[in-house]
CSV table of C-alpha atoms and ligand atoms in Angstrom, one decimal:
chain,number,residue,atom,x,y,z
A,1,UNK,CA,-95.9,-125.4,73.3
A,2,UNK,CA,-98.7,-126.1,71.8
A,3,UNK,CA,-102.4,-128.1,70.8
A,4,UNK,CA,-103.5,-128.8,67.3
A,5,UNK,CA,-106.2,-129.3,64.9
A,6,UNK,CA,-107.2,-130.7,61.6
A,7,UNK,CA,-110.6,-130.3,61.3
A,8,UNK,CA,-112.2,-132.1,58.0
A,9,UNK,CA,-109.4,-131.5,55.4
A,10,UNK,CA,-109.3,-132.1,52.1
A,11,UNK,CA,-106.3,-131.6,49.9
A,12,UNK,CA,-106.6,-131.6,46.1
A,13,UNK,CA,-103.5,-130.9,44.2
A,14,UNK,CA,-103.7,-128.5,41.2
A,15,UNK,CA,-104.4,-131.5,38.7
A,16,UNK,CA,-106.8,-133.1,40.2
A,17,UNK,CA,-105.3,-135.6,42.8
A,18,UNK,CA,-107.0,-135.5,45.7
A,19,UNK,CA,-104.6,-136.3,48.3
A,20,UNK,CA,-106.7,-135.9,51.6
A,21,UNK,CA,-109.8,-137.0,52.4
A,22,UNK,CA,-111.7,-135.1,55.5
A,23,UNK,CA,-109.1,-135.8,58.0
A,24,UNK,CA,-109.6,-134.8,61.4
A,25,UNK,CA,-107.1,-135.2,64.1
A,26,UNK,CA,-106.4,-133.3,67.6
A,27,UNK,CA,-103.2,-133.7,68.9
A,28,UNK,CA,-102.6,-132.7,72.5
A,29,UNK,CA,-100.2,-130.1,74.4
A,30,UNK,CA,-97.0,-132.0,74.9
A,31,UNK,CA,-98.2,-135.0,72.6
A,32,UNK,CA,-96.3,-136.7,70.1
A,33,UNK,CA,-98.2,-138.5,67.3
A,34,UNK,CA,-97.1,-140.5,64.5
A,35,UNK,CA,-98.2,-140.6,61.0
A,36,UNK,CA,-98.0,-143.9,59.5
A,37,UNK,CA,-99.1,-145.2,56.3
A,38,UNK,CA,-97.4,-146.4,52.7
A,39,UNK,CA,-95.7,-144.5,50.4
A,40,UNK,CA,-97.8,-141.9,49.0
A,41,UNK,CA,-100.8,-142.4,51.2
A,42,UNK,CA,-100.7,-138.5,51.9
A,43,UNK,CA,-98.3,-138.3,54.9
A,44,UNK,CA,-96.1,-135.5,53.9
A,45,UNK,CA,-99.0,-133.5,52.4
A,46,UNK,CA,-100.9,-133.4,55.9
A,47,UNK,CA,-97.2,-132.2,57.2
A,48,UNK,CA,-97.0,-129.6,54.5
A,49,UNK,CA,-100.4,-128.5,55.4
A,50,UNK,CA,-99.3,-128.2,58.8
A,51,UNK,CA,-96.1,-125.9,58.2
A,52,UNK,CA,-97.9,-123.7,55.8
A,53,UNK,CA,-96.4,-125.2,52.5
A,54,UNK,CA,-99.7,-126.2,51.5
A,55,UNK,CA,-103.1,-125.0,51.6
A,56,UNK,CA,-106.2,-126.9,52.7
A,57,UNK,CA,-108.9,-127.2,49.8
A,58,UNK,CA,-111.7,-127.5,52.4
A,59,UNK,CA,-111.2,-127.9,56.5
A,60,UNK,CA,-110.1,-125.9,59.2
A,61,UNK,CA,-106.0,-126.3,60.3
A,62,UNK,CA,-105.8,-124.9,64.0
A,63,UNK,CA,-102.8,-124.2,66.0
A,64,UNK,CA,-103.6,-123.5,70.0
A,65,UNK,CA,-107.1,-122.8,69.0
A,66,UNK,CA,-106.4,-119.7,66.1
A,67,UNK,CA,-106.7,-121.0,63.0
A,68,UNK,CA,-104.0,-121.0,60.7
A,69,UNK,CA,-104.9,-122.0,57.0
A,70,UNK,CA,-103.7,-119.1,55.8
A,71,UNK,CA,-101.0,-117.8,57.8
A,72,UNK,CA,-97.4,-118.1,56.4
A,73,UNK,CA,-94.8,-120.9,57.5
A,74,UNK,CA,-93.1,-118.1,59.5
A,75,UNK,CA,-96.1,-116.8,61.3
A,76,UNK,CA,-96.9,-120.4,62.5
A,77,UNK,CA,-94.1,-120.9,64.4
A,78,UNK,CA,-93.2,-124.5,63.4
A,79,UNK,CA,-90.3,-126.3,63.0
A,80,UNK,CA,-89.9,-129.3,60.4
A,81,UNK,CA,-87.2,-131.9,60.2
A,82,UNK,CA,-86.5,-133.3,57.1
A,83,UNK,CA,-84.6,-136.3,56.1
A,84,UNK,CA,-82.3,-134.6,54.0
A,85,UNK,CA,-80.7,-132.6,57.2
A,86,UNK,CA,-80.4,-129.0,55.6
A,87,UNK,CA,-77.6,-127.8,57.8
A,88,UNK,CA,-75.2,-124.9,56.0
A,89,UNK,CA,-72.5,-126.8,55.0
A,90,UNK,CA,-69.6,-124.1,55.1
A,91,UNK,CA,-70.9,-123.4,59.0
A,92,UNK,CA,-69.8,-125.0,62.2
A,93,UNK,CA,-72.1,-126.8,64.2
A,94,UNK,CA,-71.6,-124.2,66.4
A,95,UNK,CA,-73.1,-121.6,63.4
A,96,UNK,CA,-75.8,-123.8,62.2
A,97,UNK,CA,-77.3,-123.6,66.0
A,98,UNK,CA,-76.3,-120.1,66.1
A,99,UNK,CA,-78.2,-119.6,63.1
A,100,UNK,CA,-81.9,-119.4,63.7
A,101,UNK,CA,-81.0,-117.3,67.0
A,102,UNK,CA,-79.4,-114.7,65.2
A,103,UNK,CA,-82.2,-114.8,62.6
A,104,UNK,CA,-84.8,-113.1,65.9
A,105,UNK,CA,-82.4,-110.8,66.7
A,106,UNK,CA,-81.6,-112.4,69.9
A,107,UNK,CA,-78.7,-110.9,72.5
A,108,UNK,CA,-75.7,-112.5,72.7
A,109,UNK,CA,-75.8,-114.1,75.9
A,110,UNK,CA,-79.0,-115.5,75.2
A,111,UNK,CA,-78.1,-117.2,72.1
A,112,UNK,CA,-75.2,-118.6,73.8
A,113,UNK,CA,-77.3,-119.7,76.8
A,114,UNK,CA,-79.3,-121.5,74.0
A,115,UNK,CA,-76.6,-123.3,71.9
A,116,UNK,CA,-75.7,-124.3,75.6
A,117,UNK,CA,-78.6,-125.8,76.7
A,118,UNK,CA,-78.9,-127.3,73.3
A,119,UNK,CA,-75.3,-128.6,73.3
A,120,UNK,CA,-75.5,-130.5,76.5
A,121,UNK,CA,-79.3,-132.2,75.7
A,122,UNK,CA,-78.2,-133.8,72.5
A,123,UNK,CA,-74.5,-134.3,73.4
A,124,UNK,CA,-72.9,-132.2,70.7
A,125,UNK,CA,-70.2,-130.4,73.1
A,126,UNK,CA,-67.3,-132.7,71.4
A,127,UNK,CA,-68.5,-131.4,67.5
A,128,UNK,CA,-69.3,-127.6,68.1
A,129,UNK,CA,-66.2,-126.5,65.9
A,130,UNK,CA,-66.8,-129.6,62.9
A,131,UNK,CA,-68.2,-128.7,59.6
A,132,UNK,CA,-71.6,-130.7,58.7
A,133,UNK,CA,-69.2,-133.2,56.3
A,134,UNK,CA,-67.2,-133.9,58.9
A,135,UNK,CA,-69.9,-135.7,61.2
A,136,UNK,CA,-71.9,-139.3,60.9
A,137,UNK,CA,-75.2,-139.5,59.7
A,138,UNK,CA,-76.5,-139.2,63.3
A,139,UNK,CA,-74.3,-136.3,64.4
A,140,UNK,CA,-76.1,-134.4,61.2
A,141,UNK,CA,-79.6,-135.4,62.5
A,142,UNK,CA,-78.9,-134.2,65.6
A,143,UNK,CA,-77.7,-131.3,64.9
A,144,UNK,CA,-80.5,-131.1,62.5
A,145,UNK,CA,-83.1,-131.8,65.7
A,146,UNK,CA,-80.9,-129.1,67.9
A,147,UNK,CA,-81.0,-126.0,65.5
A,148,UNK,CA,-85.1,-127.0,65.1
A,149,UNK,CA,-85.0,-127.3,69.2
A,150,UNK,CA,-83.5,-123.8,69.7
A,151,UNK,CA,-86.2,-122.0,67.8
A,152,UNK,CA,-88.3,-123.4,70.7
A,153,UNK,CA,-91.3,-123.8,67.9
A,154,UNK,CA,-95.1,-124.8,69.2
A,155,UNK,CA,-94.8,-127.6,66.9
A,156,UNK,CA,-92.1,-129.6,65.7
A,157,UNK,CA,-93.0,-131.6,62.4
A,158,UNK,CA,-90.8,-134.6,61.2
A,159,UNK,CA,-90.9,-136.1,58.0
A,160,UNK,CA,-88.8,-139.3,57.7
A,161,UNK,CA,-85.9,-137.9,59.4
A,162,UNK,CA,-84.2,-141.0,60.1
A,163,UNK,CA,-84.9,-142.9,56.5
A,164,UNK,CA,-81.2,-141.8,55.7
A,165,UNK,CA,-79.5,-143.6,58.1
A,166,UNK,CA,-78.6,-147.2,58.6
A,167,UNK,CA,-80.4,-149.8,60.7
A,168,UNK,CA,-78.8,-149.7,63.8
A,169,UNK,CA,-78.4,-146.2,63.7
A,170,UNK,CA,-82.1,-145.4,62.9
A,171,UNK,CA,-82.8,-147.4,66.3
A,172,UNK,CA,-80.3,-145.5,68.7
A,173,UNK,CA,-81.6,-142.1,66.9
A,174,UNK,CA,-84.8,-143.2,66.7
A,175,UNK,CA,-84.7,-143.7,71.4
A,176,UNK,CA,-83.3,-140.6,71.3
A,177,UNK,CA,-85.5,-138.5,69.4
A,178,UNK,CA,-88.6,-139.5,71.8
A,179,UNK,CA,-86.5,-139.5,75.7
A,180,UNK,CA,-85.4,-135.5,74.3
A,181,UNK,CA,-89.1,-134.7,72.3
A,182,UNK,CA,-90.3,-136.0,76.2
A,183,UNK,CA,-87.7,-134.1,77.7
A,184,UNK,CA,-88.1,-131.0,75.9
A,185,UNK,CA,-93.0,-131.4,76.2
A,186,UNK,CA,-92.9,-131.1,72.5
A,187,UNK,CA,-96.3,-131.1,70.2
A,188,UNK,CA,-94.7,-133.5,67.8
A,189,UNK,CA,-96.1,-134.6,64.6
A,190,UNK,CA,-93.9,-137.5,63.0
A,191,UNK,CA,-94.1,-138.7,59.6
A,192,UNK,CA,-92.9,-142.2,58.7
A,193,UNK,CA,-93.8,-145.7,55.9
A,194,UNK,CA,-92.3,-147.4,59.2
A,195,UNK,CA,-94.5,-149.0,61.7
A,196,UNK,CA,-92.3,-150.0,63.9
A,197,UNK,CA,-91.0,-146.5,64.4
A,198,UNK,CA,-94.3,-145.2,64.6
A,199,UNK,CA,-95.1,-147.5,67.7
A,200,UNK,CA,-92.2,-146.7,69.4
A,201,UNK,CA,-92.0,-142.7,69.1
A,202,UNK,CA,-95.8,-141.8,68.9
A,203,UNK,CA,-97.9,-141.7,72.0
A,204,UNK,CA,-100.5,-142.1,69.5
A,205,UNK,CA,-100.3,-143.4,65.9
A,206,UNK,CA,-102.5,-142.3,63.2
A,207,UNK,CA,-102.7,-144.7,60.6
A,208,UNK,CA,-103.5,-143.4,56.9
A,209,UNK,CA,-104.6,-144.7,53.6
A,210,UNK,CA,-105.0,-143.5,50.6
A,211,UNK,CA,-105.5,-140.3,52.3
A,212,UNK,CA,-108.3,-140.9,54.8
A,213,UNK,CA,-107.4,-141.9,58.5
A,214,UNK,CA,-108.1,-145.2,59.2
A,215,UNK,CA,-107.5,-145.8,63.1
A,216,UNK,CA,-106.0,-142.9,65.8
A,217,UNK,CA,-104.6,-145.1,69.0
A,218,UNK,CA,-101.9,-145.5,71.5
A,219,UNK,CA,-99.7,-148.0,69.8
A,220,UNK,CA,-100.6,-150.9,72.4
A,221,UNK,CA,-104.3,-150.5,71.5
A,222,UNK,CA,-103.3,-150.2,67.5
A,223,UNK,CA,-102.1,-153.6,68.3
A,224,UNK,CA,-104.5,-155.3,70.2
A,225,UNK,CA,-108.1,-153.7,68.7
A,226,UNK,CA,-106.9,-152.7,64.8
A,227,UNK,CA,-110.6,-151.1,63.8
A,228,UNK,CA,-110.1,-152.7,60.2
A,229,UNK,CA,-108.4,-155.0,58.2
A,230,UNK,CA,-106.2,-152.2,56.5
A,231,UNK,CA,-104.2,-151.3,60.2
A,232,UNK,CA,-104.3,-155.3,61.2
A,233,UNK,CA,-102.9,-156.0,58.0
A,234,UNK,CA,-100.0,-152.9,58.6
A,235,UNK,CA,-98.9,-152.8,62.1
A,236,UNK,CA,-96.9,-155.5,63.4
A,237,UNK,CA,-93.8,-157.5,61.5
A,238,UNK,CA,-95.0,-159.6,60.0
A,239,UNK,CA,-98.7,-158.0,60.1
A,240,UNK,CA,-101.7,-159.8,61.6
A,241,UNK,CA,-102.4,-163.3,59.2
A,242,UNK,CA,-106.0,-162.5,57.7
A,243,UNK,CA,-107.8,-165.8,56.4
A,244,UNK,CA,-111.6,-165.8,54.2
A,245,UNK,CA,-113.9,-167.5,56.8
A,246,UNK,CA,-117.6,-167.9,58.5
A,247,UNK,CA,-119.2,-168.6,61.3
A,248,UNK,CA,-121.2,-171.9,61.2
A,249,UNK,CA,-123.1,-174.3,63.1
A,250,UNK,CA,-123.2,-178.1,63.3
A,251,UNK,CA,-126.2,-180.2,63.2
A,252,UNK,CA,-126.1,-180.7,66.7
A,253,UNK,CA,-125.8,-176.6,67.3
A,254,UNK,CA,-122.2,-175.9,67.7
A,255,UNK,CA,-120.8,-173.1,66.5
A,256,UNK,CA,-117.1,-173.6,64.0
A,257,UNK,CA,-115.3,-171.8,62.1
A,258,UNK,CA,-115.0,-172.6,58.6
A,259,UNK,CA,-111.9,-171.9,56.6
A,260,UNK,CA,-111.7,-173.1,52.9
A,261,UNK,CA,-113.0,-176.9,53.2
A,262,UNK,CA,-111.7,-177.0,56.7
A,263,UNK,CA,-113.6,-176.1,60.0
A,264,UNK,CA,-112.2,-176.3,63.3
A,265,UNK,CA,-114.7,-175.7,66.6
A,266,UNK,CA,-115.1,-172.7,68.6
A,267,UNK,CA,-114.8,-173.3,72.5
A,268,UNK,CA,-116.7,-170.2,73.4
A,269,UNK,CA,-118.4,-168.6,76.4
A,270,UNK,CA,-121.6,-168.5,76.3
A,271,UNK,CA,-122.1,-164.9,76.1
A,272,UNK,CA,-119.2,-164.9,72.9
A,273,UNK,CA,-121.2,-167.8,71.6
A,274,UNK,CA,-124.1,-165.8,71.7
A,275,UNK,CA,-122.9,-162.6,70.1
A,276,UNK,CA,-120.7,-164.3,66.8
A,277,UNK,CA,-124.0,-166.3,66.1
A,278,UNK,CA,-125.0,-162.9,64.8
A,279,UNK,CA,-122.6,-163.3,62.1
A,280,UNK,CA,-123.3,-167.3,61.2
A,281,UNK,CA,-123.2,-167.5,57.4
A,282,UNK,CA,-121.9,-163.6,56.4
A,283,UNK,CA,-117.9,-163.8,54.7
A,284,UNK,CA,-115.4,-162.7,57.3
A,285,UNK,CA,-112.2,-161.8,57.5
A,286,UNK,CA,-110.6,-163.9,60.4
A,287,UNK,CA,-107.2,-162.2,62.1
A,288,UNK,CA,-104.7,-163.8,64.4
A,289,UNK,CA,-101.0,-162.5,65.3
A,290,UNK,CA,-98.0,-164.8,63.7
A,291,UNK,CA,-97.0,-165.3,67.7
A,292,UNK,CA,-100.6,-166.5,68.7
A,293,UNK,CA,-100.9,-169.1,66.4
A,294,UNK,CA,-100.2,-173.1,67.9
A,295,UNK,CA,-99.7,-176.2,66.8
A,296,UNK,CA,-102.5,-178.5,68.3
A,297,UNK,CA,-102.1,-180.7,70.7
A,298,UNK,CA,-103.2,-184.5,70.2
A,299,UNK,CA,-106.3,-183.3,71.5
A,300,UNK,CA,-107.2,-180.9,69.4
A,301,UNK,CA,-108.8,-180.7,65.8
A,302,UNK,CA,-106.2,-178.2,64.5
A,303,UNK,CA,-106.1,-176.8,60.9
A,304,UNK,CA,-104.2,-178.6,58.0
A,305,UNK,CA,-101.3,-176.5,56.7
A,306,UNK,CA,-98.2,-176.8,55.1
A,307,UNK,CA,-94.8,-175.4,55.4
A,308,UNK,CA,-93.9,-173.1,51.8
A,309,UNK,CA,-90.6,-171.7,53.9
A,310,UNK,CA,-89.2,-171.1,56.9
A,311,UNK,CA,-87.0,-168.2,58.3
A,312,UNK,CA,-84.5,-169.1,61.3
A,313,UNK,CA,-83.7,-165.8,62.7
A,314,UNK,CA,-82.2,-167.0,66.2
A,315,UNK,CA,-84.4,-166.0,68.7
A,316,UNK,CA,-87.4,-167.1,66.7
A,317,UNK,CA,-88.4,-168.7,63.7
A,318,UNK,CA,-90.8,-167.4,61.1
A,319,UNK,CA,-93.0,-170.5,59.5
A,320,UNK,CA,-94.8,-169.5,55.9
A,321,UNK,CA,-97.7,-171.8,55.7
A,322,UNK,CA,-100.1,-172.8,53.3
A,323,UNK,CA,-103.7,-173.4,54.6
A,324,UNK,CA,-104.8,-177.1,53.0
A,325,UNK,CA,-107.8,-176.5,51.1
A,326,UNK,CA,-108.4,-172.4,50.8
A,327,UNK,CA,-109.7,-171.0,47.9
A,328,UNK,CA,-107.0,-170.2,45.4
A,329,UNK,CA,-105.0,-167.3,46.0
A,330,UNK,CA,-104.9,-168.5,49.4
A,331,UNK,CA,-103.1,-166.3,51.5
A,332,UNK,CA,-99.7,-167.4,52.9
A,333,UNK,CA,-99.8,-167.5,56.9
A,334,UNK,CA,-97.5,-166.9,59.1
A,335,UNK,CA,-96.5,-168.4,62.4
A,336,UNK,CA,-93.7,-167.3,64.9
A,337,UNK,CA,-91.9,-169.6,67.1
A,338,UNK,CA,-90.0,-169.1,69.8
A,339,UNK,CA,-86.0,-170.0,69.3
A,340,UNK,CA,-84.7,-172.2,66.2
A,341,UNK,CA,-87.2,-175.0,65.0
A,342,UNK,CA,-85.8,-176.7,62.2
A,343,UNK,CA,-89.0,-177.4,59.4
A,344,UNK,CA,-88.5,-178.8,56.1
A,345,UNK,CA,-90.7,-177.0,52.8
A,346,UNK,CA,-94.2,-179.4,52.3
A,347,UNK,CA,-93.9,-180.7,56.4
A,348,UNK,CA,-97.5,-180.9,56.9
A,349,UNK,CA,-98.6,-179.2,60.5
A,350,UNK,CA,-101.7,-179.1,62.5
A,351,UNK,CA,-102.8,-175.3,63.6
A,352,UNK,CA,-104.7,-174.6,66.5
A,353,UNK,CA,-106.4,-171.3,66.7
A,354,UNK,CA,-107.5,-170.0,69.9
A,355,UNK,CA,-110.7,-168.1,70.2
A,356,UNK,CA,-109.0,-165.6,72.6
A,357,UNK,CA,-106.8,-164.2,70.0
A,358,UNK,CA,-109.1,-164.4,67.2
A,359,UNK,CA,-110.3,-161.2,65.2
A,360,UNK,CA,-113.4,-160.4,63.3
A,361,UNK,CA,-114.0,-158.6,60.6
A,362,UNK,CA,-116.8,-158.2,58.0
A,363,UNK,CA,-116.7,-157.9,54.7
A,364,UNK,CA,-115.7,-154.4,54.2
A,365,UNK,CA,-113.1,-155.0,56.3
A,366,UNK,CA,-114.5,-153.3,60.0
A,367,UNK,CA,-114.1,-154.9,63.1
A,368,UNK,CA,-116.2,-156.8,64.8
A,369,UNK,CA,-114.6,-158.4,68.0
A,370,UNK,CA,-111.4,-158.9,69.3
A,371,UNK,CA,-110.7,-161.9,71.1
A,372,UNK,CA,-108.2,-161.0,72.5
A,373,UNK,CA,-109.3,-158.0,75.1
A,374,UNK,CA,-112.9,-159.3,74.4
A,375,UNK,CA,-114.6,-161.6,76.6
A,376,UNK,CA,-112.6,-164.7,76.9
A,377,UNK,CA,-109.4,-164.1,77.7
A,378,UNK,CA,-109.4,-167.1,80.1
A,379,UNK,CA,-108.3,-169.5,76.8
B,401,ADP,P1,-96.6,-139.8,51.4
B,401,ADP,O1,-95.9,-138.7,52.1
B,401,ADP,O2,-97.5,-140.6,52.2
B,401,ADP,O3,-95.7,-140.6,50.5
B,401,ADP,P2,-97.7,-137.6,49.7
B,401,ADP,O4,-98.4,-136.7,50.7
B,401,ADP,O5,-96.3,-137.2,49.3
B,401,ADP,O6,-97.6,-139.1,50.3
B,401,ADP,O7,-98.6,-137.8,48.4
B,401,ADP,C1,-100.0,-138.1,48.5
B,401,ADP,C2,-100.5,-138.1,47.1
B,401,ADP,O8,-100.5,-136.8,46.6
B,401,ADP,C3,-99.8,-138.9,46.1
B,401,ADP,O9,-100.7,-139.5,45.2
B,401,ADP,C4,-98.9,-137.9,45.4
B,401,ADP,O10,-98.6,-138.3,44.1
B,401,ADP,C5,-99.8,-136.7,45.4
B,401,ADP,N1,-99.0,-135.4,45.4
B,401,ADP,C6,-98.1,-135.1,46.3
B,401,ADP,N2,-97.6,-133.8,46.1
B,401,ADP,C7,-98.2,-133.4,44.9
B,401,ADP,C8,-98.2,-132.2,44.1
B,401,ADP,N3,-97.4,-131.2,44.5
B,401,ADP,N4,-99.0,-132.2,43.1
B,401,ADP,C9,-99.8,-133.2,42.7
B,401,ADP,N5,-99.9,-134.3,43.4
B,401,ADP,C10,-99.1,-134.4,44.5
């Protein structure tokens, strides 16, 4: 197996498009990273780049420490796994695993002793003999994964390969693709518009936009400590709620939050208290999760909002809220409950926003402090 880097890429198609913006990204021996980002943020392009289909306009592309920029797909040893399975049609399953093998010449006992070991890691033994036609949609993608697994590449690249299939599917496939890229130590770099798959097959995600890398994490940390408003605002369904606000104080020194015409107070250590009065009177973005917003108790001075639509989906509900007195186009918020919670469109609520899950960000969208693994967890 094998490391990799991209050392400050850039891509620019002929035409002018410049699809990569000095991306730089190491990825381990054995680790498996996802790509993430909306369509036509540049994802397949950094793959491309990868397996030799492309050629970096500025940058180094290194594959265990030689670089590569100009070697040949072939030369690279890669393997890529498209969406669109590419097996032979008129061959077996049997064939289309045989198939690479026989391409490097290999004897045949140690092609068989391949297909083998193949065979039994992805559970194929039953569909050796069928032709590709004659197998589901994740049959073909794991064939598709077992003839790029035979070549025993340094680097297995995968772009979208499970956007064919259906949603239940995608989830089983989706398991197994990361218990057999574990099994097998790949250096995996996988492409997909879905976060959610992203979290759960990369070790790390890399999150991209408009071709330029916007966070690298482990998908827990992506989570907890999104570096800007762009990955708060695309990791998690439904994303992190982001609101216009700013830090003020009252006459009598205490520090609130102001939202709109609304404020709410800020029950703050005094060490947190001490840091966001850096940021009294500058626009912020405010984040918290749909999950981690209340409604306040009696006690509380909670934020006026009210209910645009609600979704029951069983094991939770999903409220859509208005925020009473936002500037116009306010955004819609939204709030998770646990279990069914019956809510009528205009029921007016009371939110309660606690200080531990709050994010900050400034006005370009960066940062600043994350409740939530920040100082005061203890509310
Ligand atoms: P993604 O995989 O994230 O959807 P792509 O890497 O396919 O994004 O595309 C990134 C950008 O580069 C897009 O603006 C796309 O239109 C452009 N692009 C991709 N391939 C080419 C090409 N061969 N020639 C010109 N522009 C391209």
């Amino acid at each position: 197996m094998a490391h990799v880097s991209f050392e400050n890429i850039d891509k620019i198609y002929p035409g002018g498009t410049q699809a990569i913006f000095d991306f730089n990204l190491a990825i381990a021996d054995g680790e498996r990273v996802a790509l993430v980002g909306p369509s036509g943020c540049g994802k397949s392009t950094l793959l491309r780049l990868l397996a030799g289909l492309e050629i970096a306009t500025r940058g180094v592309l290194s594959i265990n420490g030689q670089t590569v920029n100009h070697l040949s797909p072939q030369q690279r040893n890669v393997a890529m796994v498209f969406q669109d399975y590419a097996l032979y049609p008129h061959m077996t399953v049997r064939r289309n695993l045989e198939f690479p093998l026989k391409m490097r010449d290999l004897a045949r006992a140690e092609i068989e002793r391949q297909v083998h070991w193949v065979t039994g890691l992805l559970s194929l033994s039953g569909l050796l003999d069928r032709l590709p036609r004659q197998l589901s949609g994740g049959q073909r993608q794991r064939v598709a994964m077992g003839r790029a697994l035979v070549r025993q590449p340094a680097v297995f690249l995968m772009d979208e390969p499970l956007s064919n299939l259906d949603a239940r599917l995608r989830v089983q496939i989706r398991s197994e693709i990361s218990e057999l890229l574990e099994r097998a130590s790949a250096t995996a770099l996988y492409v997909t518009h879905d976060q959610a798959e992203a979290m759960t097959l990369g070790q790390r995600v890399a999150v991209l936009d408009q071709g330029r890398l916007r966070q690298t994490a482990p998908p827990q940390e992506l989570y907890e400590r999104p570096a800007n408003t762009f990955v708060a605002g695309f990791i998690g369904n439904p994303p992190m709620n982001l609101l216009p606000a700013m830090l003020i104080v009252t006459s009598e020194d205490q520090l609130r939050l102001r939202l709109g015409e609304q404020s709410l107070p800020l029950a703050l250590s005094a060490s947190t208290a001490a840091l966001w009065r850096q940021w009294l009177g500058t626009p912020l973005s405010v984040g918290i999760r749909p999950e981690h917003l209340r409604m306040a108790a009696e006690k509380d001075e909670g934020l006026r909002a009210m209910v645009q639509d609600a979704e029951y989906l069983g094991h939770e509900t999903l409220l859509y809220l208005r925020i009473d007195g936002l500037a116009l186009p306010a955004p819609v918020v939204v709030m998770r409950l646990p279990g069914i919670r019956i809510f009528h469109k205009g029921d007016m609520l009371r939110l309660f926003l606690s200080p531990a899950h709050l994010h900050l960000f400034d006005a370009a969208g960066l940062a600043l402090d994350h409740g939530i693994t920040g100082h005061d967890a203890r509310y």
